[in-house]
């Protein structure tokens, strides 16, 4: 047993400590064992322009300013819609309960999970972080443009997207940003274990990061889809955080991210539900240890880790257990939420993948959680960047006091917030 400020936790070997976040290969197998202001938003359609012809004029944003950048893949359309201005806590004020739903990979595939959860977020006052894998904007025919560290040119541990999926993903990225969501990075090739992120140097991570940015800012050149509108943001400015594949290599990664101007990193392999601190000069936003229903152990706040604990390395476990596993997953997320909502008010960080593992039970669990918590009094379902904005606006001495709280510890806000 390990006690941390009165919170006793047993790490479940093979369920927590040895499990990391993973995307899936072509067969769906995990690769890791390997109240915002109501600014009027644009009214885009879900269907991009089609057919030959010149590049269309981007839809103006609310202030009517559009500046196309580079080859036309990205643009500056002014301030992002639906962003709240962070405010410093007033004396005796209870902190908001932040909840961050984040998504690794962010591909719009045949199952349309990106669009499903983007729309669900808009319906439930939830803004999220989508960690885009850069090669999901790079056609397989141009795969040799990718030079992964310590691996052959043009190789990756995840599939390159089809042209149709690239087109659909670009559309969802446009709409997601206009809804107020954040577009971060999941880097590129999703290499783990041997010759993966844990073995990369800072310079190798910098190369991986530079390439991820390049693929997004040059997708028109690389795909030839020149009749599509640009992304409505400048990715070199939009990109302020990421999550490493398999949660590997944070130590060497942090200097590369800081040099690029990142404000946070979400690659920590797991910590307790406490108020965040900075690591390497930027905010550290880890996955978190959540209560596991009916057990003395706790598990990481990510769908992949529930999968691994319930059906091992199979993404198609026993269908007779799906209802039980879905209930366990949902109750674990909600237990973690209730603990801090009624206690320290530390942010809750949840990680996901757009996958239908075990019959889609993890997607349904997340949908249920989002519907349950995001409209509650005092709750703000936001992006990682919005959490960083809020933290930066606070008195450092107050944050230090908040960090002294156990997750479920009821607080005397008049004493802590002065």
XYZ file of C-alpha atoms in Angstrom:
418
model
C 0.000 0.000 0.000
C 1.130 3.509 -0.725
C -0.309 6.438 1.192
C -0.304 9.899 -0.302
C -1.617 12.674 1.962
C -4.072 10.287 3.560
C -5.144 8.600 0.312
C -4.209 4.931 0.352
C -3.816 3.366 -3.075
C -2.862 -0.100 -4.238
C -1.413 -0.095 -7.736
C -2.838 -3.020 -9.650
C 0.043 -4.578 -11.561
C -0.965 -5.159 -15.151
C -3.928 -2.822 -14.810
C -2.302 0.478 -13.907
C 1.459 0.604 -13.612
C 2.126 -1.490 -16.704
C -0.634 -0.063 -18.844
C -0.320 2.897 -21.116
C -2.452 4.624 -23.696
C -2.581 2.975 -27.098
C -4.157 3.517 -30.460
C -4.991 0.483 -32.552
C -3.689 -1.071 -35.719
C -5.682 -1.899 -38.830
C -7.298 -4.882 -37.103
C -8.353 -2.888 -34.064
C -5.757 -4.380 -31.734
C -4.148 -2.112 -29.143
C -0.631 -1.170 -30.194
C 0.551 -0.412 -26.695
C 2.376 -3.351 -25.510
C 3.581 -1.843 -27.498
C -20.153 28.850 -19.021
C -18.461 30.219 -22.002
C -19.620 33.541 -23.515
C -22.137 33.202 -26.300
C -20.070 34.587 -29.155
C -21.876 33.803 -32.378
C -20.054 31.019 -34.171
C -19.878 30.570 -37.941
C -22.573 28.422 -39.453
C -20.555 25.923 -41.514
C -22.136 23.004 -43.314
C -21.045 19.429 -42.851
C -20.243 19.053 -46.535
C -17.123 20.714 -47.979
C -17.137 22.127 -51.486
C -16.736 19.455 -54.148
C -15.636 19.266 -57.747
C -12.996 21.128 -59.702
C -12.463 24.823 -59.516
C -10.502 27.442 -57.597
C -10.051 27.365 -53.862
C -13.235 28.642 -52.175
C -13.178 31.761 -50.060
C -13.132 30.743 -46.370
C -16.295 31.470 -44.407
C -15.653 34.733 -42.512
C -15.669 34.543 -38.739
C -17.689 36.887 -36.555
C -15.297 39.810 -37.097
C -15.088 39.196 -40.827
C -11.311 38.806 -40.869
C -9.685 35.869 -42.693
C -6.000 35.516 -43.545
C -5.044 32.410 -45.516
C -1.630 31.071 -44.522
C 1.061 29.148 -46.393
C -0.271 26.887 -49.119
C -3.845 27.508 -47.962
C -3.994 24.606 -45.518
C -4.530 26.892 -42.523
C -5.777 30.413 -41.895
C -6.089 33.112 -39.291
C -9.793 33.843 -38.743
C -9.406 35.850 -35.556
C -10.053 34.849 -31.951
C -11.491 31.385 -31.440
C -15.242 31.391 -30.760
C -16.745 30.340 -27.446
C -13.759 31.005 -25.216
C -14.357 32.225 -21.665
C -12.031 34.809 -20.151
C -10.270 33.231 -17.168
C -10.831 35.050 -13.893
C -8.874 35.033 -10.664
C -10.705 33.450 -7.739
C -12.335 35.972 -5.427
C -11.832 35.678 -1.663
C -13.643 32.612 -0.266
C -14.782 31.566 -3.767
C -15.018 27.858 -4.509
C -12.986 26.843 -7.581
C -14.838 25.578 -10.644
C -14.887 21.832 -11.118
C -12.986 21.387 -14.365
C -13.466 18.205 -16.387
C -11.354 17.573 -19.484
C -12.357 14.970 -22.046
C -9.431 14.373 -24.398
C -9.087 12.207 -27.498
C -5.909 10.590 -28.830
C -5.486 10.350 -32.617
C -8.628 12.295 -33.600
C -9.413 10.476 -36.862
C -12.892 10.574 -38.372
C -13.201 6.986 -39.539
C -16.058 4.893 -40.852
C -17.587 4.724 -37.375
C -17.894 8.554 -37.283
C -16.942 8.761 -33.610
C -15.192 12.133 -33.988
C -18.379 13.746 -35.323
C -20.515 11.895 -32.754
C -18.608 13.273 -29.781
C -18.061 16.699 -31.280
C -21.834 17.077 -31.589
C -22.400 15.532 -28.154
C -20.000 18.040 -26.630
C -21.823 20.962 -28.232
C -25.119 19.644 -26.853
C -23.751 19.310 -23.308
C -21.703 22.490 -22.846
C -18.509 20.463 -23.203
C -15.415 21.694 -24.970
C -12.671 19.139 -25.365
C -9.108 18.554 -26.505
C -8.469 16.572 -29.667
C -4.888 15.308 -29.898
C -4.400 14.937 -33.658
C -1.904 12.430 -35.025
C -0.100 14.424 -37.726
C 0.097 11.565 -40.236
C -3.703 11.423 -40.264
C -3.419 14.402 -42.642
C -0.749 12.695 -44.792
C -1.791 10.358 -47.611
C -0.299 6.892 -47.678
C 1.057 7.689 -51.140
C 3.194 10.412 -49.533
C 4.282 8.374 -46.535
C 7.979 8.764 -47.380
C 7.683 12.408 -46.319
C 7.621 11.055 -42.764
C 11.033 10.412 -41.213
C 10.326 8.848 -37.814
C 13.100 8.779 -35.221
C 14.934 5.442 -35.075
C 12.650 3.841 -37.688
C 12.600 3.444 -41.455
C 11.310 6.302 -43.574
C 7.574 6.090 -44.191
C 6.821 3.601 -41.424
C 4.386 3.924 -38.534
C 2.777 1.743 -35.876
C -0.657 3.026 -36.876
C -2.231 2.999 -40.316
C -2.030 6.010 -42.567
C -5.508 7.383 -43.245
C -7.372 6.874 -46.491
C -7.976 9.938 -48.667
C -11.664 9.860 -47.681
C -10.816 9.728 -43.991
C -8.348 12.598 -44.345
C -11.044 14.703 -45.958
C -13.576 13.813 -43.252
C -11.063 14.431 -40.470
C -10.201 17.880 -41.817
C -13.882 18.767 -41.826
C -14.310 17.664 -38.220
C -11.221 19.624 -37.173
C -12.715 22.782 -38.714
C -16.035 22.291 -36.957
C -14.424 21.272 -33.664
C -12.350 24.445 -33.506
C -15.358 26.584 -34.376
C -17.226 24.873 -31.510
C -14.473 26.064 -29.155
C -12.523 22.821 -28.849
C -8.735 22.607 -28.754
C -6.598 20.896 -31.398
C -3.460 19.486 -29.791
C -1.020 16.851 -31.028
C -0.559 13.102 -30.592
C 2.595 13.402 -32.696
C 2.856 10.958 -35.615
C 3.838 7.310 -35.848
C 2.767 6.067 -32.418
C 5.980 4.152 -31.759
C 6.190 2.532 -28.327
C 8.533 0.256 -26.418
C 11.742 -0.616 -28.327
C 12.866 2.430 -30.339
C 9.746 4.232 -29.172
C 9.278 7.537 -27.407
C 10.891 6.376 -24.177
C 14.188 5.929 -26.062
C 14.073 9.146 -28.080
C 16.298 12.111 -27.372
C 15.013 15.663 -27.088
C 16.274 16.339 -30.611
C 14.396 13.307 -31.934
C 11.234 14.463 -30.195
C 11.744 17.912 -31.719
C 11.927 16.312 -35.178
C 8.753 14.325 -34.507
C 6.963 17.469 -33.328
C 8.173 19.610 -36.248
C 6.923 16.985 -38.698
C 3.517 16.780 -36.998
C 3.145 20.540 -37.411
C 4.360 20.415 -41.012
C 1.867 17.732 -42.041
C -1.049 19.788 -40.677
C 0.139 23.109 -42.125
C 0.834 21.600 -45.571
C -2.008 19.150 -46.043
C -3.186 20.819 -49.262
C 0.182 20.324 -50.915
C 0.495 16.771 -49.652
C -3.062 15.606 -50.397
C -3.903 17.604 -53.523
C -7.320 18.397 -51.976
C -7.088 22.013 -53.043
C -10.842 22.543 -53.370
C -11.326 22.218 -49.611
C -11.369 25.289 -47.345
C -8.409 25.844 -45.010
C -8.502 24.994 -41.367
C -9.802 28.115 -39.567
C -6.789 28.452 -37.270
C -3.048 29.001 -37.398
C -1.748 25.677 -36.105
C 1.623 27.134 -35.173
C -0.250 29.316 -32.666
C -3.128 26.946 -31.866
C -0.825 24.112 -30.833
C 0.112 24.525 -27.163
C 0.050 20.957 -25.842
C 0.169 17.282 -26.614
C 0.123 13.719 -25.352
C 2.864 11.272 -26.250
C 1.832 7.872 -27.610
C 1.773 5.220 -24.880
C 2.590 7.966 -22.371
C 6.278 7.373 -23.042
C 9.287 9.684 -23.034
C 8.008 12.712 -21.155
C 11.409 13.575 -19.647
C 13.096 14.111 -23.036
C 9.906 15.415 -24.631
C 9.335 18.329 -22.244
C 12.344 20.423 -23.398
C 11.271 19.972 -27.036
C 7.749 21.103 -26.230
C 8.912 24.087 -24.186
C 11.203 25.174 -27.033
C 8.203 25.044 -29.381
C 6.148 27.242 -27.044
C 3.929 24.599 -25.483
C 2.087 25.542 -22.308
C 1.276 22.045 -21.067
C 1.975 18.367 -21.560
C -0.475 15.490 -20.978
C 2.000 12.609 -21.290
C 2.515 11.668 -17.651
C 1.854 7.949 -17.090
C -0.441 8.669 -14.174
C -0.793 10.536 -10.909
C -3.358 11.121 -8.176
C -6.338 13.483 -8.393
C -4.576 16.600 -7.136
C -4.226 20.159 -8.382
C -1.629 20.350 -11.187
C 1.947 21.588 -10.947
C 4.440 22.552 -13.604
C 7.129 20.208 -14.837
C 9.976 21.405 -17.023
C 8.444 24.878 -17.028
C 5.040 23.863 -18.433
C 1.852 22.533 -16.856
C 1.767 18.799 -16.235
C -1.706 17.339 -16.903
C -1.535 13.601 -16.176
C -4.043 10.833 -16.468
C -5.349 10.170 -12.974
C -5.953 7.348 -10.526
C -9.706 6.763 -10.120
C -11.608 4.462 -7.751
C -12.397 1.087 -9.298
C -15.902 -0.154 -8.384
C -15.918 -2.957 -5.851
C -12.143 -3.104 -5.516
C -9.473 -1.603 -3.274
C -7.400 -0.708 -6.335
C -7.544 2.332 -8.555
C -7.096 2.560 -12.303
C -5.987 5.186 -14.806
C -8.588 7.501 -16.301
C -8.397 6.204 -19.877
C -10.502 3.810 -21.938
C -7.481 1.725 -22.956
C -6.662 0.943 -19.356
C -10.196 -0.245 -18.624
C -9.959 -2.410 -21.741
C -6.683 -3.954 -20.643
C -7.981 -4.645 -17.145
C -11.219 -6.191 -18.413
C -10.318 -8.141 -21.556
C -6.527 -8.046 -21.664
C -5.066 -7.663 -25.154
C -8.369 -8.489 -26.851
C -10.583 -5.704 -28.145
C -13.412 -8.205 -28.560
C -13.863 -9.796 -25.164
C -16.761 -11.877 -23.911
C -19.985 -10.099 -25.015
C -21.741 -11.473 -21.922
C -19.524 -9.212 -19.822
C -20.009 -6.016 -21.834
C -22.820 -4.640 -19.662
C -20.822 -5.245 -16.484
C -17.641 -3.738 -17.931
C -19.506 -0.691 -19.216
C -21.049 -0.161 -15.774
C -17.640 -0.504 -14.101
C -16.096 2.040 -16.448
C -18.906 4.566 -16.070
C -18.979 4.217 -12.269
C -15.220 4.631 -12.002
C -15.302 7.916 -13.930
C -18.281 9.141 -11.893
C -16.681 8.090 -8.596
C -13.571 10.047 -9.480
C -15.726 13.023 -10.401
C -17.800 12.938 -7.208
C -14.684 12.619 -5.057
C -13.225 15.923 -6.230
C -16.532 17.691 -6.947
C -17.442 17.288 -3.274
C -13.857 17.621 -2.124
C -10.736 19.397 -3.387
C -12.209 20.478 -6.749
C -9.016 19.300 -8.479
C -9.560 19.017 -12.257
C -10.609 15.621 -13.611
C -8.640 14.505 -16.684
C -10.035 11.725 -18.895
C -8.358 10.207 -21.965
C -10.089 8.368 -24.811
C -9.675 6.913 -28.288
C -12.186 6.860 -31.116
C -12.541 3.075 -30.965
C -15.373 0.545 -30.689
C -13.460 -1.781 -28.374
C -15.635 -4.406 -26.653
C -18.703 -3.436 -28.600
C -18.287 0.310 -28.055
C -18.896 0.156 -24.290
C -16.183 2.724 -23.493
C -17.711 5.229 -25.902
C -21.120 4.769 -24.301
C -19.648 5.129 -20.813
C -18.027 8.436 -21.776
C -21.249 9.678 -23.360
C -23.145 8.871 -20.153
C -20.538 10.630 -18.008
C -20.550 13.739 -20.200
C -24.338 13.960 -20.041
C -24.273 13.452 -16.271
C -21.639 15.952 -15.188
C -21.201 18.771 -17.693
C -24.404 20.655 -16.869
C -24.052 20.413 -13.086
C -23.694 23.548 -10.988
C -20.121 24.766 -10.867
C -18.846 22.310 -13.485
C -16.914 23.419 -16.547
C -16.146 20.801 -19.175
C -13.238 22.437 -20.969
C -10.057 21.826 -22.927
C -6.606 21.419 -21.426
C -5.637 24.816 -22.792
C -8.562 26.443 -20.964
C -7.416 24.813 -17.716
C -3.925 26.219 -18.328
C -5.444 29.660 -18.974
C -7.318 29.511 -15.649
C -4.333 28.276 -13.663
C -2.137 31.047 -15.088
C -4.684 33.627 -13.893
C -4.583 32.451 -10.256
C -2.516 33.557 -7.282
C 0.352 31.020 -7.010
C -0.022 31.021 -3.226
C -3.668 29.976 -3.549
C -2.711 27.178 -5.938
C -0.144 25.941 -3.421
C -2.887 25.728 -0.795
C -5.171 23.844 -3.184
C -2.405 21.313 -3.803
C -2.319 20.542 -0.098
C -5.802 18.996 -0.266
C -6.529 15.287 -0.517
C -8.881 14.632 -3.474
C -11.957 13.931 -1.350
C -11.173 16.414 1.401
C -13.935 19.007 1.970
C -12.312 22.424 1.933
C -12.695 25.619 3.904
C -12.603 27.977 0.932
C -12.605 31.066 3.185
C -9.289 29.876 4.576
C -7.744 28.687 1.332
C -8.827 31.439 -1.058
C -7.877 34.900 0.167
